[in-house]
Structures are given as structure tokens and as C-alpha cells.
CSV table of C-alpha atoms and ligand atoms in Angstrom, one decimal:
chain,number,residue,atom,x,y,z
A,1,MET,CA,0.0,0.0,0.0
A,2,CYS,CA,1.2,3.5,-0.8
A,3,LYS,CA,0.4,6.6,1.3
A,4,LYS,CA,1.2,8.9,-1.6
A,5,GLN,CA,-0.9,9.4,-4.8
A,6,VAL,CA,0.2,6.8,-7.3
A,7,ALA,CA,0.8,8.0,-10.8
A,8,VAL,CA,1.5,5.7,-13.8
A,9,VAL,CA,3.3,7.3,-16.7
A,10,THR,CA,3.7,5.2,-19.8
A,11,GLY,CA,6.8,5.5,-22.0
A,12,ALA,CA,8.5,7.5,-19.2
A,13,SER,CA,12.1,6.5,-20.0
A,14,ARG,CA,12.8,9.6,-22.1
A,15,GLY,CA,11.4,12.7,-23.7
A,16,ILE,CA,8.0,14.0,-22.7
A,17,GLY,CA,7.2,11.0,-20.5
A,18,ARG,CA,10.3,11.5,-18.5
A,19,ALA,CA,9.6,15.1,-17.9
A,20,ILE,CA,6.0,14.2,-16.8
A,21,ALA,CA,7.3,11.6,-14.4
A,22,ILE,CA,9.7,14.1,-12.8
A,23,GLN,CA,6.9,16.8,-12.7
A,24,LEU,CA,4.4,14.4,-10.9
A,25,ALA,CA,7.1,13.2,-8.5
A,26,THR,CA,7.9,16.8,-7.7
A,27,GLN,CA,4.2,17.4,-6.9
A,28,GLY,CA,4.4,14.5,-4.4
A,29,CYS,CA,3.2,11.5,-6.4
A,30,PHE,CA,4.8,8.0,-6.2
A,31,VAL,CA,5.5,7.5,-9.9
A,32,ILE,CA,5.4,4.3,-11.8
A,33,VAL,CA,7.9,4.8,-14.6
A,34,ASN,CA,6.8,2.5,-17.4
A,35,TYR,CA,9.1,1.5,-20.2
A,36,ASN,CA,9.0,-1.1,-23.0
A,37,GLY,CA,12.6,-1.7,-24.2
A,38,SER,CA,14.8,0.9,-22.5
A,39,LYS,CA,15.3,-0.3,-18.9
A,40,GLU,CA,18.6,1.7,-18.5
A,41,ALA,CA,16.9,4.9,-19.5
A,42,ALA,CA,13.9,4.2,-17.2
A,43,LEU,CA,16.2,3.6,-14.3
A,44,ASN,CA,17.8,6.9,-15.1
A,45,THR,CA,14.4,8.6,-14.9
A,46,LYS,CA,13.9,7.0,-11.5
A,47,GLU,CA,17.4,8.1,-10.3
A,48,GLU,CA,16.6,11.7,-11.3
A,49,ILE,CA,13.3,11.6,-9.3
A,50,VAL,CA,15.0,10.1,-6.3
A,51,SER,CA,17.9,12.6,-6.5
A,52,ARG,CA,15.2,15.4,-6.2
A,53,GLY,CA,13.7,13.8,-3.1
A,54,GLY,CA,10.9,11.9,-4.9
A,55,GLU,CA,9.8,8.3,-5.1
A,56,ALA,CA,9.4,6.1,-8.2
A,57,GLU,CA,9.7,2.5,-9.4
A,58,VAL,CA,10.2,1.2,-12.9
A,59,TYR,CA,8.0,-1.4,-14.6
A,60,GLN,CA,8.3,-3.0,-18.0
A,61,CYS,CA,5.2,-3.4,-20.2
A,62,ASP,CA,4.5,-3.1,-23.9
A,63,VAL,CA,1.2,-1.1,-23.7
A,64,ALA,CA,0.3,-2.3,-27.2
A,65,ASP,CA,-0.3,-5.8,-25.8
A,66,TYR,CA,-3.6,-6.3,-24.1
A,67,SER,CA,-2.7,-9.1,-21.7
A,68,GLU,CA,0.7,-7.6,-20.8
A,69,SER,CA,-1.2,-4.4,-19.9
A,70,GLU,CA,-3.7,-6.3,-17.9
A,71,ARG,CA,-0.9,-8.0,-15.9
A,72,PHE,CA,1.0,-4.7,-15.5
A,73,PHE,CA,-2.0,-2.9,-14.0
A,74,SER,CA,-3.1,-5.9,-11.8
A,75,GLU,CA,0.4,-5.9,-10.3
A,76,ILE,CA,0.4,-2.1,-9.6
A,77,ILE,CA,-3.0,-2.3,-8.0
A,78,LYS,CA,-2.0,-5.3,-5.9
A,79,THR,CA,1.3,-3.7,-4.8
A,80,TYR,CA,0.2,-0.1,-4.2
A,81,GLY,CA,-3.5,-0.6,-3.6
A,82,THR,CA,-4.5,2.3,-5.9
A,83,ILE,CA,-3.9,4.3,-9.1
A,84,ASP,CA,-4.7,8.0,-8.8
A,85,VAL,CA,-3.2,9.3,-12.0
A,86,LEU,CA,-2.7,7.6,-15.4
A,87,VAL,CA,-0.8,9.4,-18.1
A,88,ASN,CA,-1.0,7.7,-21.5
A,89,ASN,CA,2.2,9.1,-23.0
A,90,ALA,CA,3.8,6.1,-24.8
A,91,GLY,CA,3.8,6.7,-28.5
A,92,ILE,CA,5.6,6.1,-31.8
A,93,ASN,CA,5.5,7.4,-35.3
A,94,ARG,CA,6.1,5.7,-38.7
A,95,ASP,CA,5.7,8.6,-41.0
A,96,GLY,CA,5.1,8.4,-44.8
A,97,LEU,CA,2.7,9.3,-47.5
A,98,ILE,CA,-0.5,7.2,-47.4
A,99,ILE,CA,0.0,5.9,-50.9
A,100,LYS,CA,3.2,4.2,-49.8
A,101,MET,CA,2.2,3.3,-46.2
A,102,SER,CA,2.4,-0.4,-45.3
A,103,GLU,CA,-0.3,-2.1,-43.4
A,104,GLU,CA,2.3,-2.9,-40.7
A,105,ASP,CA,3.2,0.7,-40.2
A,106,PHE,CA,-0.4,1.7,-40.0
A,107,ASP,CA,-1.3,-1.0,-37.5
A,108,ARG,CA,1.8,-0.6,-35.3
A,109,VAL,CA,1.1,3.1,-34.7
A,110,ILE,CA,-2.6,2.6,-34.0
A,111,ASP,CA,-1.8,-0.4,-31.7
A,112,THR,CA,0.7,1.6,-29.7
A,113,ASN,CA,-0.8,5.1,-29.6
A,114,MET,CA,-4.5,4.4,-29.5
A,115,LYS,CA,-5.1,0.8,-28.4
A,116,GLY,CA,-2.3,1.3,-25.9
A,117,ALA,CA,-4.2,4.1,-24.3
A,118,PHE,CA,-7.4,2.0,-24.4
A,119,HIS,CA,-5.6,-0.9,-22.6
A,120,CYS,CA,-4.2,1.3,-19.9
A,121,ILE,CA,-7.5,3.1,-19.3
A,122,ARG,CA,-9.4,-0.2,-19.3
A,123,PHE,CA,-7.3,-1.7,-16.5
A,124,ALA,CA,-6.5,1.5,-14.5
A,125,LEU,CA,-10.2,2.2,-14.2
A,126,LYS,CA,-10.7,-0.9,-12.1
A,127,ALA,CA,-8.9,0.9,-9.2
A,128,MET,CA,-10.3,4.4,-10.0
A,129,LEU,CA,-14.0,3.3,-10.2
A,130,ARG,CA,-13.6,1.5,-6.9
A,131,GLN,CA,-12.1,4.5,-5.2
A,132,LYS,CA,-14.4,7.0,-7.0
A,133,SER,CA,-11.6,9.3,-8.0
A,134,GLY,CA,-8.9,9.5,-10.5
A,135,ARG,CA,-7.2,11.5,-13.2
A,136,ILE,CA,-6.6,10.2,-16.7
A,137,ILE,CA,-4.4,12.4,-19.0
A,138,ASN,CA,-3.9,11.2,-22.6
A,139,ILE,CA,-1.1,12.6,-24.8
A,140,SER,CA,-2.6,13.4,-28.2
A,141,SER,CA,-0.9,15.7,-30.7
A,142,VAL,CA,-1.7,18.8,-32.9
A,143,SER,CA,-1.5,16.2,-35.7
A,144,GLY,CA,-4.6,14.6,-34.3
A,145,VAL,CA,-6.3,18.0,-34.1
A,146,MET,CA,-5.3,19.5,-37.5
A,147,GLY,CA,-4.1,16.5,-39.5
A,148,ASN,CA,-0.6,16.4,-41.0
A,149,ALA,CA,0.5,15.3,-44.5
A,150,GLY,CA,2.8,12.3,-44.1
A,151,GLN,CA,1.3,11.2,-40.8
A,152,ALA,CA,-2.1,9.6,-41.7
A,153,ASN,CA,-1.5,6.7,-39.3
A,154,TYR,CA,-0.1,8.9,-36.5
A,155,ALA,CA,-2.8,11.6,-36.9
A,156,ALA,CA,-5.6,9.0,-37.0
A,157,SER,CA,-4.2,7.4,-33.7
A,158,LYS,CA,-4.0,10.9,-32.1
A,159,ALA,CA,-7.5,11.9,-33.2
A,160,GLY,CA,-8.7,8.5,-32.0
A,161,ILE,CA,-7.3,9.4,-28.6
A,162,ILE,CA,-9.4,12.6,-28.6
A,163,GLY,CA,-12.6,10.5,-29.2
A,164,LEU,CA,-11.5,8.1,-26.5
A,165,THR,CA,-10.9,10.9,-24.1
A,166,LYS,CA,-14.3,12.5,-24.6
A,167,SER,CA,-16.2,9.3,-24.5
A,168,VAL,CA,-14.5,7.9,-21.3
A,169,ALA,CA,-14.9,11.4,-19.7
A,170,ARG,CA,-18.6,11.1,-20.1
A,171,GLU,CA,-18.7,7.5,-18.9
A,172,VAL,CA,-16.8,8.1,-15.6
A,173,ALA,CA,-17.7,11.7,-14.7
A,174,SER,CA,-20.3,10.5,-12.1
A,175,ARG,CA,-17.4,8.7,-10.3
A,176,HIS,CA,-15.3,11.9,-10.0
A,177,ILE,CA,-12.8,10.7,-12.5
A,178,THR,CA,-11.6,13.3,-15.0
A,179,VAL,CA,-10.3,12.5,-18.4
A,180,ASN,CA,-8.5,15.0,-20.6
A,181,ALA,CA,-6.1,15.1,-23.5
A,182,VAL,CA,-3.0,17.3,-23.9
A,183,ALA,CA,-2.1,17.9,-27.6
A,184,PRO,CA,1.6,19.0,-27.9
A,185,GLY,CA,2.9,20.8,-31.0
A,186,PHE,CA,6.5,20.4,-32.0
A,187,ILE,CA,8.4,19.4,-28.9
A,188,GLN,CA,12.2,18.8,-28.9
A,189,THR,CA,12.7,15.1,-28.2
A,190,ASP,CA,14.2,12.0,-29.9
A,191,MET,CA,11.0,11.7,-31.9
A,192,THR,CA,11.4,15.1,-33.6
A,193,GLU,CA,15.2,15.1,-33.6
A,194,LYS,CA,15.3,12.7,-36.5
A,195,LEU,CA,13.4,15.2,-38.8
A,196,SER,CA,15.5,17.0,-41.4
A,197,ASP,CA,16.5,20.7,-40.9
A,198,ALA,CA,14.3,21.7,-43.9
A,199,VAL,CA,11.2,20.1,-42.2
A,200,LYS,CA,12.0,21.7,-38.9
A,201,GLU,CA,12.3,25.1,-40.5
A,202,ARG,CA,9.0,24.6,-42.3
A,203,VAL,CA,7.2,23.6,-39.0
A,204,LYS,CA,8.8,26.5,-37.1
A,205,ALA,CA,7.4,29.0,-39.7
A,206,GLY,CA,3.9,27.8,-38.7
A,207,ILE,CA,4.3,28.3,-35.0
A,208,PRO,CA,3.0,31.8,-33.9
A,209,LEU,CA,5.3,31.8,-30.8
A,210,GLY,CA,8.2,31.1,-33.2
A,211,GLN,CA,10.0,28.4,-31.3
A,212,PHE,CA,9.8,24.7,-30.6
A,213,GLY,CA,8.5,23.5,-27.2
A,214,LYS,CA,10.3,21.6,-24.4
A,215,PRO,CA,9.1,18.4,-22.7
A,216,GLU,CA,8.8,20.5,-19.5
A,217,ASP,CA,6.1,22.7,-21.2
A,218,VAL,CA,3.9,19.6,-21.7
A,219,ALA,CA,4.7,18.3,-18.3
A,220,ALA,CA,3.6,21.5,-16.6
A,221,MET,CA,0.1,21.2,-18.2
A,222,VAL,CA,-0.1,17.5,-17.3
A,223,GLY,CA,1.0,18.3,-13.8
A,224,PHE,CA,-1.8,20.9,-13.5
A,225,LEU,CA,-4.5,18.5,-14.8
A,226,ALA,CA,-3.4,16.1,-12.1
A,227,THR,CA,-4.0,18.6,-9.2
A,228,LYS,CA,-7.1,19.2,-7.1
A,229,GLU,CA,-7.4,22.6,-8.7
A,230,ALA,CA,-8.2,20.9,-12.0
A,231,ASP,CA,-11.2,19.1,-10.5
A,232,TYR,CA,-13.8,20.8,-12.7
A,233,ILE,CA,-12.0,20.2,-16.1
A,234,THR,CA,-12.9,17.0,-18.0
A,235,GLY,CA,-13.3,15.9,-21.6
A,236,GLN,CA,-11.0,18.7,-22.9
A,237,VAL,CA,-8.2,18.8,-25.4
A,238,ILE,CA,-5.5,21.3,-24.4
A,239,CYS,CA,-3.0,22.2,-27.0
A,240,VAL,CA,0.6,23.0,-25.8
A,241,ASP,CA,1.9,24.1,-29.1
A,242,GLY,CA,3.0,27.7,-29.3
A,243,GLY,CA,-0.3,28.5,-31.0
A,244,MET,CA,0.0,26.1,-33.9
A,245,ALA,CA,-3.5,24.8,-33.8
A,246,MET,CA,-5.6,27.9,-32.9
B,301,LIG,P1,9.9,9.6,-27.6
B,301,LIG,O1,10.1,8.7,-28.8
B,301,LIG,O2,11.1,10.4,-27.1
B,301,LIG,O3,9.4,8.8,-26.4
B,301,LIG,C1,8.3,7.9,-26.5
B,301,LIG,C2,8.4,6.9,-25.4
B,301,LIG,O4,7.3,5.9,-25.5
B,301,LIG,C3,9.7,6.1,-25.3
B,301,LIG,O5,10.1,6.1,-24.0
B,301,LIG,C4,9.3,4.8,-25.8
B,301,LIG,O6,10.1,3.7,-25.4
B,301,LIG,C5,7.9,4.6,-25.3
B,301,LIG,N1,7.1,3.6,-26.0
B,301,LIG,C6,7.0,3.4,-27.3
B,301,LIG,N2,6.2,2.3,-27.5
B,301,LIG,C7,5.9,1.8,-26.3
B,301,LIG,C8,5.1,0.7,-25.9
B,301,LIG,N3,4.6,-0.1,-26.8
B,301,LIG,N4,5.0,0.4,-24.6
B,301,LIG,C9,5.6,1.3,-23.7
B,301,LIG,N5,6.3,2.3,-24.0
B,301,LIG,C10,6.5,2.6,-25.3
B,301,LIG,O7,8.7,10.6,-27.9
B,301,LIG,P2,8.2,11.9,-27.2
B,301,LIG,O8,8.5,13.0,-28.2
B,301,LIG,O9,8.7,12.0,-25.9
B,301,LIG,O10,6.7,11.7,-27.3
B,301,LIG,C11,5.9,11.3,-26.1
B,301,LIG,C12,4.4,11.4,-26.5
B,301,LIG,O11,4.1,12.7,-26.9
B,301,LIG,C13,4.1,10.4,-27.7
B,301,LIG,O12,2.8,9.9,-27.5
B,301,LIG,C14,4.1,11.4,-28.9
B,301,LIG,O13,3.2,10.9,-29.9
B,301,LIG,C15,3.5,12.6,-28.2
B,301,LIG,N6,3.8,13.8,-29.0
B,301,LIG,C16,5.1,14.2,-29.2
B,301,LIG,C17,5.4,15.4,-29.9
B,301,LIG,C18,6.7,15.9,-30.2
B,301,LIG,O14,6.9,16.9,-30.9
B,301,LIG,N7,7.8,15.3,-29.6
B,301,LIG,C19,4.3,16.2,-30.5
B,301,LIG,C20,3.0,15.7,-30.2
B,301,LIG,C21,2.8,14.6,-29.4
């Protein structure tokens, strides 16, 4: 059993997920740092949290896998007795024009980004419904809000997350569980680092605030949605994007 609020952050070994894990630990949560393949990086996130006086534990789970996700959440609930905050952050991209997109690239992105969020919500809700409280925060994307050429699979998965967010928000509102989506714009992480300079410059030209975001910009919004002060906010999509999607 855990006296602190328990927060599960998927894909928290690096990038935005790591920043969210650190933010929630700073706010006093016990953080479950989920990773799929990168154990070393996940342990590094945990070390960073501990070095700042927080508490965390690392857990492996491929969120795209239904039964693995079920086992993961059962273990968390058994060990800590509760899940107060779930952040569905794990995500991948396999960009390409639709005319050349393979079925495998389409399926893998949907399975990880959208079905992964479904799996985690499905199993985390077991604890949240029982305790009649909880915060679910899903990481969408401006691609899901606006669409983006070359990202049909990714944009579909992120738009799917928005539908999932609003539907689940309506289903669980009576149990005092809020469900929101945060839609980042272009954030500097490994995911965006691989883009060419020409693409980066083109994207930057479309950002009213004129610069890329940092993982901490997204983490600050997620942190707020996890607080008591955000009690009256549910079913929303909040863009953290320098004004890209207004
Ligand atoms: P990243 O590639 O640096 O990190 C993604 C994390 O998800 C990694 O730790 C990875 O291991 C994990 N992951 C991937 N598949 C997984 C699985 N099956 N099970 C568990 N973990 C898995 O990416 P970044 O930039 O930190 O992105 C985080 C989230 O934010 C993603 O959902 C992404 O789509 C979203 N996002 C990112 C934007 C950006 O500009 N970087 C913009 C909009 C949304």
C-alpha cells in the first residue's frame, strides 16, 4: 500500500514521458515509470526523481499488448492498492505518405498510440472506479487536431485518442474521474530530432510563438491537470503548441 498518490506514466524512460514523471514526483506522487525496451533509461528517470527527493519505481510493459497491460495494472493495484493518476504518453511514429504506407506501419502506430491508451484506461479504471476518484491524461498531438501530411497513421491514432478521451470522460464523470487530452505541438525530443532541418524550419514557420517546445512545457500542463485545482475540467483537449492549432 502507498500513502502517496500513485501515478502511472507510460513511456517514461525519455522525452515528454520522463519530464511528466519528474513533474508528478515533484508534486508529491509516487511515480510508476513504465518502459517497453529501455530499462537503463527508465532507471535513469527513477534516479533523477530520487535525487530530487521523490519516489518512483520502474516497470516494463508493452502497452500495445492487451494481456501484458492487464498483468501490469493488476500488479500495480496489488502492490500499491491504488492508481490515482494515469498518463498515457507512450507513442511512436512511422511517417510516410499514405499511398506508400504499409499495413504494418499503420497497424503498429494505431496499436501503440490508440489501443495502448485503451488498454491502460481499461485496466487502471478498475482501481479508479472503486475509489471513486482519478485523473486520466492522454497525450494526443496537434496532428490529431489538425491532420498532417505524411502522418495519416499517427494523426488517426491521435485523433482517436481525442474521441476516446471525450467518451470515457462522459462514462466516468459521475465517479469523480476526469479524463483530458493534452495535444503537444512540436516538442524537442528524440521523436522530432530525426526530422530534417528543412522540415524543422517549415514547421517553425507555422508556430506563432516562433519556437519549438520543451518536454517541460507539456509536463507542466499534465501536472496541473493532475491537481485538485483541475477538479472541474474534463473531456478537454488542451494544446501546448506555441499557438500552432488555434
Ligand atoms: P519519444 O520517442 O522520445 O518517447 C516515446 C516513449 O514511448 C519512449 O520512451 C518509448 O520507449 C515509449 N514507448 C513506445 N512504444 C511503447 C510501448 N509499446 N509500450 C511502452 N512504452 C512505449 O517521444 P516523445 O516526443 O517524448 O513523445 C511522447 C508522446 O508525446 C508520444 O505519445 C508522442 O506521440 C507525443 N507527442 C510528441 C510530440 C513531439 O513533438 N515530440 C508532439 C505531439 C505529441
